[in-house]
Every structure is written in C-alpha cells, then in structure tokens.
Amino acid sequence: DAGITQSPRYKITETGRQVTLMCHQTWSHSYMFWYRQDLGHGLRLIYYSAAADITDKGEVPDGYVVSRSKTENFPLTLESATRSQTSVYFCASSEIRARPQVSGANVLTFGAGSRLTVL
Amino acid sequence: EDKVVQSPLSLVVHEGDTVTLNCSYEVTNFRSLLWYKQEKKAPTFLFMLTSSGIEKKSGRLSSILDKKELFSILNITATQTGDSAVYLCAVERGGSNYKLTFGKGTLLTVNP
C-alpha cells in the first residue's frame, strides 16, 4: 500500500528496555521526521533526516537514536526507555523545496502514530 | 527561538456557528505557515500560506496570512459536528536547515 506506515501502533514496555518504532514510506520522499505529541506540549520534533545517512537533532532528541540506511525507512530507538518517554509518536515525510509553491512540497504527511507506554 | 502561539486553546460552539482560530508567530526567515486538522489520529493537511493577504479556501474553511503583523486566522463557517478536532498551526523556517515549529493547537468542539 502506498503511504506512510508506523509499527507497532501500540506498545507497552518497562523502564530500561530498548524499544524501536518503525516508519516506512513509499513515496521516496527525501525528508522524514519523528515527532512526539504530549498533552500541553503539542507536537515536538525529536529527529529528522534530509536523506539516507543524513540525520539531525530536533527539539527533544535526548534518549533517542535514529538511523536512515534506506530512503524509505526511518526507525526511532529508545535505548533505555523512561516513563517520561510515554507518548504518542508520529512519523512524517515530505519533499522540501526552497519554493514551497511546488505542489505538495513542504507539506508533511503523517503516519497513524505509535502510542508508547513505559511502565 | 521560533515561536507559534495559537488561541484560543479550546472553544465550544453549536452547529451552524462561525469560528475564527488564531495563530501568531515569531520565526527567523519565514517561508510558510501551515494549518492541520487532527481528529483522534494523525494530523491532516488543510492549507499552506506563503503570501500575505491571499485567502486560501476549501469549502467552509478559509485562511489568510498577515506577514506584516505575523499572524494567520482559520475561519470555519456553518460548523458541523465533524469539524470537532484539534487545529494545529505550524510555521516553516527557510534556509539551509529545514525547521517546522508547531503551536499547541486549538481544540474545537462543535455540539449539535
């Protein structure tokens, strides 16, 4: 199916465990993003990637690791989960252009979200 | 630091009412402002605004940008219960490092 898919959709884990959230897109978009959404904070950027093998920190990167060996995949790993990382995680992708009037450019399309609970 | 402030944070109206949602921003090297609608799932794109004074319209929803005063409004006329959602405003910074900053959203509840 075309689009952007996240897995798992729901995950419960324990403090200290490693968790990986997967994100896969079929549009060959160059940019991919990971956001977390928490009540009172809105959407906050964790990491993003401009292309395969190029990643950069966002607003709240601590405790997270990303990789992008292939254009279509952008996994997010919590190396040692903490309760404060309980959240809904959204992956997104887009083409980014200097002139966003190009149709569809610079518009993030989001995955369905992954709800993570850390006990 | 880039900043996006939405108001009100929440709003309750009756079907048929008209609502105006506000978004003010401070961003270095502004490129565009985007509106998203979020029901109980992922945000979905509504509008992108890059120029002042040009209204974007889609059915009962419309939006306009004022780059001089650094704000945008999203209008919804003849509201329906299906308009109930969180409306998110985001501002894109131009330049070599891409950055999109979201506001905290306005929760709109439309009662029958």
PDB file of N, CA and C in Angstrom, chain A residues 31 33 35 37 40-45 48 56 59 90 94 96-101 105-113, chain B residues 1 31-32 34 36 38 40-48 50-51 86 88 92 96-105:
ATOM      1  N   TYR A  31      12.819  13.776   2.866  1.00  0.00           N
ATOM      2  CA  TYR A  31      12.796  14.122   4.283  1.00  0.00           C
ATOM      3  C   TYR A  31      11.867  13.201   5.059  1.00  0.00           C
ATOM      4  N   PHE A  33      10.672  12.531   9.411  1.00  0.00           N
ATOM      5  CA  PHE A  33      10.646  13.207  10.712  1.00  0.00           C
ATOM      6  C   PHE A  33      10.056  12.279  11.779  1.00  0.00           C
ATOM      7  N   TYR A  35       8.145  12.949  15.482  1.00  0.00           N
ATOM      8  CA  TYR A  35       7.589  13.873  16.461  1.00  0.00           C
ATOM      9  C   TYR A  35       7.015  13.081  17.624  1.00  0.00           C
ATOM     10  N   GLN A  37       3.969  13.682  20.658  1.00  0.00           N
ATOM     11  CA  GLN A  37       2.862  14.563  20.998  1.00  0.00           C
ATOM     12  C   GLN A  37       2.390  14.262  22.412  1.00  0.00           C
ATOM     13  N   GLY A  40      -0.432  19.371  26.416  1.00  0.00           N
ATOM     14  CA  GLY A  40       0.182  20.598  26.909  1.00  0.00           C
ATOM     15  C   GLY A  40       1.437  21.013  26.170  1.00  0.00           C
ATOM     16  N   HIS A  41       1.958  20.127  25.322  1.00  0.00           N
ATOM     17  CA  HIS A  41       3.190  20.462  24.595  1.00  0.00           C
ATOM     18  C   HIS A  41       3.002  20.478  23.089  1.00  0.00           C
ATOM     19  N   GLY A  42       1.948  19.931  22.598  1.00  0.00           N
ATOM     20  CA  GLY A  42       1.772  19.870  21.154  1.00  0.00           C
ATOM     21  C   GLY A  42       2.755  18.893  20.521  1.00  0.00           C
ATOM     22  N   LEU A  43       3.055  19.114  19.271  1.00  0.00           N
ATOM     23  CA  LEU A  43       3.987  18.262  18.525  1.00  0.00           C
ATOM     24  C   LEU A  43       5.400  18.810  18.672  1.00  0.00           C
ATOM     25  N   ARG A  44       6.313  17.949  19.105  1.00  0.00           N
ATOM     26  CA  ARG A  44       7.703  18.370  19.247  1.00  0.00           C
ATOM     27  C   ARG A  44       8.593  17.451  18.422  1.00  0.00           C
ATOM     28  N   LEU A  45       9.509  18.057  17.709  1.00  0.00           N
ATOM     29  CA  LEU A  45      10.381  17.317  16.798  1.00  0.00           C
ATOM     30  C   LEU A  45      11.495  16.629  17.582  1.00  0.00           C
ATOM     31  N   TYR A  48      15.128  14.457  12.621  1.00  0.00           N
ATOM     32  CA  TYR A  48      14.699  14.407  11.243  1.00  0.00           C
ATOM     33  C   TYR A  48      15.857  13.981  10.361  1.00  0.00           C
ATOM     34  N   ASP A  56      19.524  14.620  11.772  1.00  0.00           N
ATOM     35  CA  ASP A  56      19.830  15.802  12.587  1.00  0.00           C
ATOM     36  C   ASP A  56      18.857  15.869  13.750  1.00  0.00           C
ATOM     37  N   GLU A  59      14.069  19.244  18.492  1.00  0.00           N
ATOM     38  CA  GLU A  59      13.907  19.979  19.746  1.00  0.00           C
ATOM     39  C   GLU A  59      14.159  19.115  20.977  1.00  0.00           C
ATOM     40  N   PHE A  90       4.698  10.256  16.235  1.00  0.00           N
ATOM     41  CA  PHE A  90       4.292  10.366  14.839  1.00  0.00           C
ATOM     42  C   PHE A  90       5.524  10.453  13.947  1.00  0.00           C
ATOM     43  N   SER A  94       8.150  14.184   3.723  1.00  0.00           N
ATOM     44  CA  SER A  94       7.839  15.258   2.785  1.00  0.00           C
ATOM     45  C   SER A  94       8.988  15.451   1.815  1.00  0.00           C
ATOM     46  N   ILE A  96      11.006  18.644   0.467  1.00  0.00           N
ATOM     47  CA  ILE A  96      11.213  20.011   0.918  1.00  0.00           C
ATOM     48  C   ILE A  96      11.849  20.799  -0.209  1.00  0.00           C
ATOM     49  N   ARG A  97      11.246  21.926  -0.537  1.00  0.00           N
ATOM     50  CA  ARG A  97      11.743  22.764  -1.623  1.00  0.00           C
ATOM     51  C   ARG A  97      11.951  24.181  -1.105  1.00  0.00           C
ATOM     52  N   ALA A  98      12.886  24.891  -1.706  1.00  0.00           N
ATOM     53  CA  ALA A  98      13.099  26.287  -1.322  1.00  0.00           C
ATOM     54  C   ALA A  98      11.880  27.130  -1.675  1.00  0.00           C
ATOM     55  N   ARG A  99      11.166  26.721  -2.712  1.00  0.00           N
ATOM     56  CA  ARG A  99       9.942  27.431  -3.099  1.00  0.00           C
ATOM     57  C   ARG A  99       8.771  26.477  -2.881  1.00  0.00           C
ATOM     58  N   PRO A 100       8.110  26.577  -1.738  1.00  0.00           N
ATOM     59  CA  PRO A 100       7.091  25.577  -1.398  1.00  0.00           C
ATOM     60  C   PRO A 100       5.823  25.671  -2.227  1.00  0.00           C
ATOM     61  N   GLN A 101       5.761  26.619  -3.144  1.00  0.00           N
ATOM     62  CA  GLN A 101       4.597  26.692  -4.010  1.00  0.00           C
ATOM     63  C   GLN A 101       4.499  25.489  -4.930  1.00  0.00           C
ATOM     64  N   ALA A 105       4.930  20.067  -2.065  1.00  0.00           N
ATOM     65  CA  ALA A 105       6.208  20.188  -1.375  1.00  0.00           C
ATOM     66  C   ALA A 105       6.006  20.856  -0.022  1.00  0.00           C
ATOM     67  N   ASN A 106       6.874  20.512   0.905  1.00  0.00           N
ATOM     68  CA  ASN A 106       6.909  21.125   2.227  1.00  0.00           C
ATOM     69  C   ASN A 106       5.650  20.872   3.042  1.00  0.00           C
ATOM     70  N   VAL A 107       4.866  19.908   2.645  1.00  0.00           N
ATOM     71  CA  VAL A 107       3.683  19.524   3.417  1.00  0.00           C
ATOM     72  C   VAL A 107       3.970  18.166   4.022  1.00  0.00           C
ATOM     73  N   LEU A 108       4.051  18.120   5.334  1.00  0.00           N
ATOM     74  CA  LEU A 108       4.321  16.853   5.990  1.00  0.00           C
ATOM     75  C   LEU A 108       3.081  15.958   5.944  1.00  0.00           C
ATOM     76  N   THR A 109       3.299  14.706   5.576  1.00  0.00           N
ATOM     77  CA  THR A 109       2.245  13.701   5.677  1.00  0.00           C
ATOM     78  C   THR A 109       2.622  12.784   6.821  1.00  0.00           C
ATOM     79  N   PHE A 110       1.678  12.603   7.738  1.00  0.00           N
ATOM     80  CA  PHE A 110       1.947  11.876   8.966  1.00  0.00           C
ATOM     81  C   PHE A 110       1.483  10.424   8.885  1.00  0.00           C
ATOM     82  N   GLY A 111       2.216   9.565   9.585  1.00  0.00           N
ATOM     83  CA  GLY A 111       1.740   8.214   9.832  1.00  0.00           C
ATOM     84  C   GLY A 111       0.643   8.227  10.877  1.00  0.00           C
ATOM     85  N   ALA A 112       0.066   7.057  11.138  1.00  0.00           N
ATOM     86  CA  ALA A 112      -1.083   6.954  12.041  1.00  0.00           C
ATOM     87  C   ALA A 112      -0.711   7.101  13.506  1.00  0.00           C
ATOM     88  N   GLY A 113       0.565   7.036  13.817  1.00  0.00           N
ATOM     89  CA  GLY A 113       1.006   7.217  15.199  1.00  0.00           C
ATOM     90  C   GLY A 113       1.278   5.903  15.903  1.00  0.00           C
TER      91      GLY A 113
ATOM     92  N   GLU B   1      14.664  31.782  19.275  1.00  0.00           N
ATOM     93  CA  GLU B   1      13.897  30.539  19.185  1.00  0.00           C
ATOM     94  C   GLU B   1      12.550  30.821  18.504  1.00  0.00           C
ATOM     95  N   ARG B  31       9.171  31.080   5.842  1.00  0.00           N
ATOM     96  CA  ARG B  31       8.944  30.558   4.498  1.00  0.00           C
ATOM     97  C   ARG B  31       7.454  30.292   4.269  1.00  0.00           C
ATOM     98  N   SER B  32       6.802  29.608   5.202  1.00  0.00           N
ATOM     99  CA  SER B  32       5.378  29.316   5.001  1.00  0.00           C
ATOM    100  C   SER B  32       4.708  29.039   6.342  1.00  0.00           C
ATOM    101  N   LEU B  34       1.436  26.671   7.873  1.00  0.00           N
ATOM    102  CA  LEU B  34       0.560  25.558   7.516  1.00  0.00           C
ATOM    103  C   LEU B  34      -0.486  25.333   8.602  1.00  0.00           C
ATOM    104  N   TYR B  36      -3.168  22.362  10.018  1.00  0.00           N
ATOM    105  CA  TYR B  36      -3.516  20.950  10.012  1.00  0.00           C
ATOM    106  C   TYR B  36      -4.744  20.738  10.890  1.00  0.00           C
ATOM    107  N   GLN B  38      -6.487  17.747  13.297  1.00  0.00           N
ATOM    108  CA  GLN B  38      -6.193  16.467  13.933  1.00  0.00           C
ATOM    109  C   GLN B  38      -7.410  15.969  14.689  1.00  0.00           C
ATOM    110  N   LYS B  40      -8.978  12.099  16.137  1.00  0.00           N
ATOM    111  CA  LYS B  40      -8.298  11.214  17.098  1.00  0.00           C
ATOM    112  C   LYS B  40      -7.233  10.355  16.423  1.00  0.00           C
ATOM    113  N   LYS B  41      -6.414  10.974  15.611  1.00  0.00           N
ATOM    114  CA  LYS B  41      -5.393  10.222  14.889  1.00  0.00           C
ATOM    115  C   LYS B  41      -4.355  11.221  14.365  1.00  0.00           C
ATOM    116  N   ALA B  42      -3.774  10.944  13.215  1.00  0.00           N
ATOM    117  CA  ALA B  42      -2.690  11.779  12.710  1.00  0.00           C
ATOM    118  C   ALA B  42      -3.211  13.107  12.163  1.00  0.00           C
ATOM    119  N   PRO B  43      -2.406  14.166  12.257  1.00  0.00           N
ATOM    120  CA  PRO B  43      -2.789  15.444  11.636  1.00  0.00           C
ATOM    121  C   PRO B  43      -2.921  15.293  10.122  1.00  0.00           C
ATOM    122  N   THR B  44      -3.922  15.978   9.576  1.00  0.00           N
ATOM    123  CA  THR B  44      -4.079  16.014   8.117  1.00  0.00           C
ATOM    124  C   THR B  44      -3.998  17.453   7.641  1.00  0.00           C
ATOM    125  N   PHE B  45      -3.383  17.647   6.501  1.00  0.00           N
ATOM    126  CA  PHE B  45      -3.083  18.975   5.973  1.00  0.00           C
ATOM    127  C   PHE B  45      -4.336  19.695   5.505  1.00  0.00           C
ATOM    128  N   LEU B  46      -4.418  20.996   5.836  1.00  0.00           N
ATOM    129  CA  LEU B  46      -5.526  21.827   5.357  1.00  0.00           C
ATOM    130  C   LEU B  46      -5.025  22.865   4.340  1.00  0.00           C
ATOM    131  N   PHE B  47      -4.138  23.757   4.797  1.00  0.00           N
ATOM    132  CA  PHE B  47      -3.693  24.867   3.946  1.00  0.00           C
ATOM    133  C   PHE B  47      -2.207  25.147   4.146  1.00  0.00           C
ATOM    134  N   MET B  48      -1.600  25.676   3.087  1.00  0.00           N
ATOM    135  CA  MET B  48      -0.281  26.286   3.203  1.00  0.00           C
ATOM    136  C   MET B  48      -0.395  27.722   2.721  1.00  0.00           C
ATOM    137  N   THR B  50       1.834  31.282   1.989  1.00  0.00           N
ATOM    138  CA  THR B  50       3.179  31.843   1.845  1.00  0.00           C
ATOM    139  C   THR B  50       3.152  33.348   1.614  1.00  0.00           C
ATOM    140  N   SER B  51       2.043  33.879   1.141  1.00  0.00           N
ATOM    141  CA  SER B  51       1.965  35.305   0.806  1.00  0.00           C
ATOM    142  C   SER B  51       0.885  35.979   1.627  1.00  0.00           C
ATOM    143  N   VAL B  86      -8.684  19.007  16.878  1.00  0.00           N
ATOM    144  CA  VAL B  86      -7.639  19.960  17.241  1.00  0.00           C
ATOM    145  C   VAL B  86      -7.088  20.544  15.946  1.00  0.00           C
ATOM    146  N   LEU B  88      -4.102  22.598  14.250  1.00  0.00           N
ATOM    147  CA  LEU B  88      -2.701  22.909  14.508  1.00  0.00           C
ATOM    148  C   LEU B  88      -2.179  23.900  13.479  1.00  0.00           C
ATOM    149  N   GLU B  92       7.086  27.354   9.033  1.00  0.00           N
ATOM    150  CA  GLU B  92       8.302  26.816   8.447  1.00  0.00           C
ATOM    151  C   GLU B  92       9.354  27.910   8.326  1.00  0.00           C
ATOM    152  N   SER B  96      19.031  26.839   4.919  1.00  0.00           N
ATOM    153  CA  SER B  96      19.660  25.549   4.624  1.00  0.00           C
ATOM    154  C   SER B  96      19.198  24.444   5.563  1.00  0.00           C
ATOM    155  N   ASN B  97      18.833  24.797   6.785  1.00  0.00           N
ATOM    156  CA  ASN B  97      18.348  23.786   7.731  1.00  0.00           C
ATOM    157  C   ASN B  97      16.846  23.902   7.861  1.00  0.00           C
ATOM    158  N   TYR B  98      16.170  22.865   7.407  1.00  0.00           N
ATOM    159  CA  TYR B  98      14.713  22.891   7.460  1.00  0.00           C
ATOM    160  C   TYR B  98      14.234  22.879   8.896  1.00  0.00           C
ATOM    161  N   LYS B  99      13.202  23.661   9.209  1.00  0.00           N
ATOM    162  CA  LYS B  99      12.605  23.608  10.539  1.00  0.00           C
ATOM    163  C   LYS B  99      11.135  23.975  10.459  1.00  0.00           C
ATOM    164  N   LEU B 100      10.313  23.173  11.122  1.00  0.00           N
ATOM    165  CA  LEU B 100       8.873  23.421  11.200  1.00  0.00           C
ATOM    166  C   LEU B 100       8.500  23.418  12.665  1.00  0.00           C
ATOM    167  N   THR B 101       7.916  24.503  13.142  1.00  0.00           N
ATOM    168  CA  THR B 101       7.533  24.625  14.552  1.00  0.00           C
ATOM    169  C   THR B 101       6.013  24.649  14.659  1.00  0.00           C
ATOM    170  N   PHE B 102       5.481  23.774  15.504  1.00  0.00           N
ATOM    171  CA  PHE B 102       4.036  23.689  15.699  1.00  0.00           C
ATOM    172  C   PHE B 102       3.592  24.478  16.921  1.00  0.00           C
ATOM    173  N   GLY B 103       2.386  25.048  16.834  1.00  0.00           N
ATOM    174  CA  GLY B 103       1.734  25.564  18.024  1.00  0.00           C
ATOM    175  C   GLY B 103       1.104  24.414  18.788  1.00  0.00           C
ATOM    176  N   LYS B 104       0.519  24.731  19.956  1.00  0.00           N
ATOM    177  CA  LYS B 104      -0.059  23.685  20.789  1.00  0.00           C
ATOM    178  C   LYS B 104      -1.456  23.270  20.339  1.00  0.00           C
ATOM    179  N   GLY B 105      -2.019  24.037  19.434  1.00  0.00           N
ATOM    180  CA  GLY B 105      -3.308  23.640  18.881  1.00  0.00           C
ATOM    181  C   GLY B 105      -4.495  24.299  19.556  1.00  0.00           C
TER     182      GLY B 105
END
